Amino acid sequence: MFRMPVRILAVLALAAVCLHAQDSDSKRGRKYKSPPATSKIEVTVLRSTTGKPIENASVIFHELDENGKDAGNMELKTNEDGKTVIDVIETGKTMRLQIIAKGFQTYGNDYKIDKSQMAFEIRMKRPGEQYSTYKPHPDDPKPDDQKPPQ
């Protein structure tokens, strides 16, 4: 007769102890920290001569730290319209954009990501002739114009 109420009281006491233990643990846990705001960046890669899109160009996003050192990179390929989109670059950071396409000069430049949406149109040039010291160049100074170091 008394055994049933004693069991019920024991179960209730055990439940109260477990609930109290859960309440005290929540105060010691980590606090939620929301992720930083990110920007949506669209890059369009075109031929400089015709303005036609370059498909399958490698677009490499280098996120730079405060010291200007590479903190990691992500590589995407352009689609048939010469476009690629990324939305994980943190707003306020500096990004180095590098583009590599077969048959074109490699492109690279640094950009400050200061808006929630940014778009870049990059016109790729064909490789130029290599500079040779054996050929005359009209912009080079003549040997008579050079002064010896003092």
One Martini backbone bead per residue (centre of mass of N, CA, C, O) as a GRO file, in nm:
protein
  150
    1MET     BB    1   0.057   0.063  -0.022
    2PHE     BB    2   0.329   0.243   0.028
    3ARG     BB    3   0.503   0.177  -0.223
    4MET     BB    4   0.380   0.349  -0.452
    5PRO     BB    5   0.426   0.640  -0.336
    6VAL     BB    6   0.733   0.606  -0.302
    7ARG     BB    7   0.799   0.568  -0.600
    8ILE     BB    8   0.684   0.832  -0.701
    9LEU     BB    9   0.865   1.014  -0.526
   10ALA     BB   10   1.135   0.911  -0.639
   11VAL     BB   11   1.085   0.991  -0.933
   12LEU     BB   12   1.038   1.294  -0.882
   13ALA     BB   13   1.313   1.350  -0.750
   14LEU     BB   14   1.486   1.262  -0.991
   15ALA     BB   15   1.368   1.464  -1.195
   16ALA     BB   16   1.447   1.722  -1.041
   17VAL     BB   17   1.751   1.672  -1.049
   18CYS     BB   18   1.781   1.664  -1.361
   19LEU     BB   19   1.664   1.946  -1.422
   20HIS     BB   20   1.870   2.103  -1.252
   21ALA     BB   21   2.123   2.010  -1.409
   22GLN     BB   22   2.041   2.140  -1.681
   23ASP     BB   23   2.034   2.438  -1.588
   24SER     BB   24   2.339   2.462  -1.497
   25ASP     BB   25   2.473   2.391  -1.778
   26SER     BB   26   2.373   2.638  -1.951
   27LYS     BB   27   2.571   2.850  -1.814
   28ARG     BB   28   2.850   2.694  -1.918
   29GLY     BB   29   2.811   2.728  -2.198
   30ARG     BB   30   2.818   2.829  -2.504
   31LYS     BB   31   2.792   3.100  -2.692
   32TYR     BB   32   2.632   3.242  -2.942
   33LYS     BB   33   2.785   3.309  -3.264
   34SER     BB   34   2.751   3.487  -3.524
   35PRO     BB   35   2.812   3.513  -3.833
   36PRO     BB   36   2.951   3.685  -4.062
   37ALA     BB   37   2.921   3.896  -4.300
   38THR     BB   38   2.843   3.861  -4.646
   39SER     BB   39   2.931   3.858  -4.993
   40LYS     BB   40   2.826   3.907  -5.322
   41ILE     BB   41   3.020   3.776  -5.599
   42GLU     BB   42   3.064   3.885  -5.939
   43VAL     BB   43   3.225   3.731  -6.223
   44THR     BB   44   3.337   3.858  -6.542
   45VAL     BB   45   3.476   3.696  -6.834
   46LEU     BB   46   3.653   3.861  -7.101
   47ARG     BB   47   3.735   3.961  -7.403
   48SER     BB   48   3.902   4.243  -7.508
   49THR     BB   49   3.833   4.245  -7.821
   50THR     BB   50   3.510   4.125  -7.823
   51GLY     BB   51   3.346   4.054  -7.538
   52LYS     BB   52   3.357   3.762  -7.497
   53PRO     BB   53   3.320   3.489  -7.329
   54ILE     BB   54   3.495   3.287  -7.084
   55GLU     BB   55   3.521   2.958  -7.057
   56ASN     BB   56   3.670   2.788  -6.792
   57ALA     BB   57   3.780   2.985  -6.594
   58SER     BB   58   3.994   3.060  -6.337
   59VAL     BB   59   3.864   3.162  -6.017
   60ILE     BB   60   4.052   3.321  -5.758
   61PHE     BB   61   4.000   3.346  -5.405
   62HIS     BB   62   4.180   3.561  -5.187
   63GLU     BB   63   4.202   3.580  -4.852
   64LEU     BB   64   4.298   3.849  -4.651
   65ASP     BB   65   4.462   3.963  -4.401
   66GLU     BB   66   4.581   4.227  -4.214
   67ASN     BB   67   4.886   4.169  -4.351
   68GLY     BB   68   4.835   4.046  -4.658
   69LYS     BB   69   4.787   3.750  -4.617
   70ASP     BB   70   4.708   3.438  -4.696
   71ALA     BB   71   4.394   3.275  -4.568
   72GLY     BB   72   4.289   3.162  -4.837
   73ASN     BB   73   4.116   2.962  -5.095
   74MET     BB   74   3.901   2.984  -5.397
   75GLU     BB   75   3.778   2.783  -5.673
   76LEU     BB   76   3.637   2.875  -5.987
   77LYS     BB   77   3.426   2.843  -6.267
   78THR     BB   78   3.319   2.937  -6.561
   79ASN     BB   79   3.069   2.976  -6.761
   80GLU     BB   80   2.925   3.032  -7.074
   81ASP     BB   81   2.907   3.353  -6.969
   82GLY     BB   82   3.168   3.411  -6.778
   83LYS     BB   83   3.050   3.324  -6.490
   84THR     BB   84   3.076   3.389  -6.129
   85VAL     BB   85   2.973   3.289  -5.788
   86ILE     BB   86   3.009   3.431  -5.453
   87ASP     BB   87   2.906   3.408  -5.073
   88VAL     BB   88   3.183   3.391  -4.845
   89ILE     BB   89   3.286   3.673  -4.826
   90GLU     BB   90   3.384   3.892  -4.605
   91THR     BB   91   3.287   4.180  -4.494
   92GLY     BB   92   3.580   4.401  -4.501
   93LYS     BB   93   3.765   4.256  -4.672
   94THR     BB   94   4.042   4.134  -4.852
   95MET     BB   95   4.075   4.061  -5.206
   96ARG     BB   96   4.224   3.828  -5.426
   97LEU     BB   97   4.213   3.833  -5.776
   98GLN     BB   98   4.235   3.540  -5.988
   99ILE     BB   99   4.302   3.475  -6.344
  100ILE     BB  100   4.282   3.169  -6.544
  101ALA     BB  101   4.346   3.136  -6.902
  102LYS     BB  102   4.365   2.986  -7.187
  103GLY     BB  103   4.549   3.218  -7.388
  104PHE     BB  104   4.598   3.413  -7.135
  105GLN     BB  105   4.656   3.645  -6.923
  106THR     BB  106   4.719   3.686  -6.609
  107TYR     BB  107   4.512   3.785  -6.339
  108GLY     BB  108   4.556   4.057  -6.083
  109ASN     BB  109   4.380   4.176  -5.779
  110ASP     BB  110   4.283   4.405  -5.530
  111TYR     BB  111   3.995   4.400  -5.297
  112LYS     BB  112   3.748   4.575  -5.130
  113ILE     BB  113   3.491   4.448  -4.923
  114ASP     BB  114   3.206   4.693  -4.883
  115LYS     BB  115   2.968   4.516  -4.995
  116SER     BB  116   2.702   4.293  -5.040
  117GLN     BB  117   2.736   4.371  -5.357
  118MET     BB  118   2.949   4.255  -5.628
  119ALA     BB  119   3.097   4.353  -5.953
  120PHE     BB  120   3.309   4.200  -6.209
  121GLU     BB  121   3.490   4.307  -6.505
  122ILE     BB  122   3.704   4.104  -6.702
  123ARG     BB  123   3.966   4.171  -6.935
  124MET     BB  124   4.130   3.964  -7.148
  125LYS     BB  125   4.454   3.908  -7.264
  126ARG     BB  126   4.678   3.846  -7.476
  127PRO     BB  127   4.977   3.757  -7.524
  128GLY     BB  128   5.270   3.902  -7.543
  129GLU     BB  129   5.564   3.996  -7.618
  130GLN     BB  130   5.867   3.944  -7.534
  131TYR     BB  131   6.123   4.082  -7.378
  132SER     BB  132   6.415   4.215  -7.547
  133THR     BB  133   6.761   4.305  -7.547
  134TYR     BB  134   6.813   4.253  -7.873
  135LYS     BB  135   6.601   4.471  -7.918
  136PRO     BB  136   6.476   4.754  -8.023
  137HIS     BB  137   6.345   5.037  -7.826
  138PRO     BB  138   6.193   5.345  -7.831
  139ASP     BB  139   6.178   5.390  -7.497
  140ASP     BB  140   6.464   5.361  -7.464
  141PRO     BB  141   6.751   5.456  -7.358
  142LYS     BB  142   7.033   5.581  -7.453
  143PRO     BB  143   7.365   5.544  -7.395
  144ASP     BB  144   7.416   5.860  -7.373
  145ASP     BB  145   7.193   5.915  -7.140
  146GLN     BB  146   7.368   5.767  -6.954
  147LYS     BB  147   7.489   5.772  -6.627
  148PRO     BB  148   7.723   5.735  -6.414
  149PRO     BB  149   7.788   5.631  -6.119
  150GLN     BB  150   7.885   5.803  -5.792
   0.00000   0.00000   0.00000
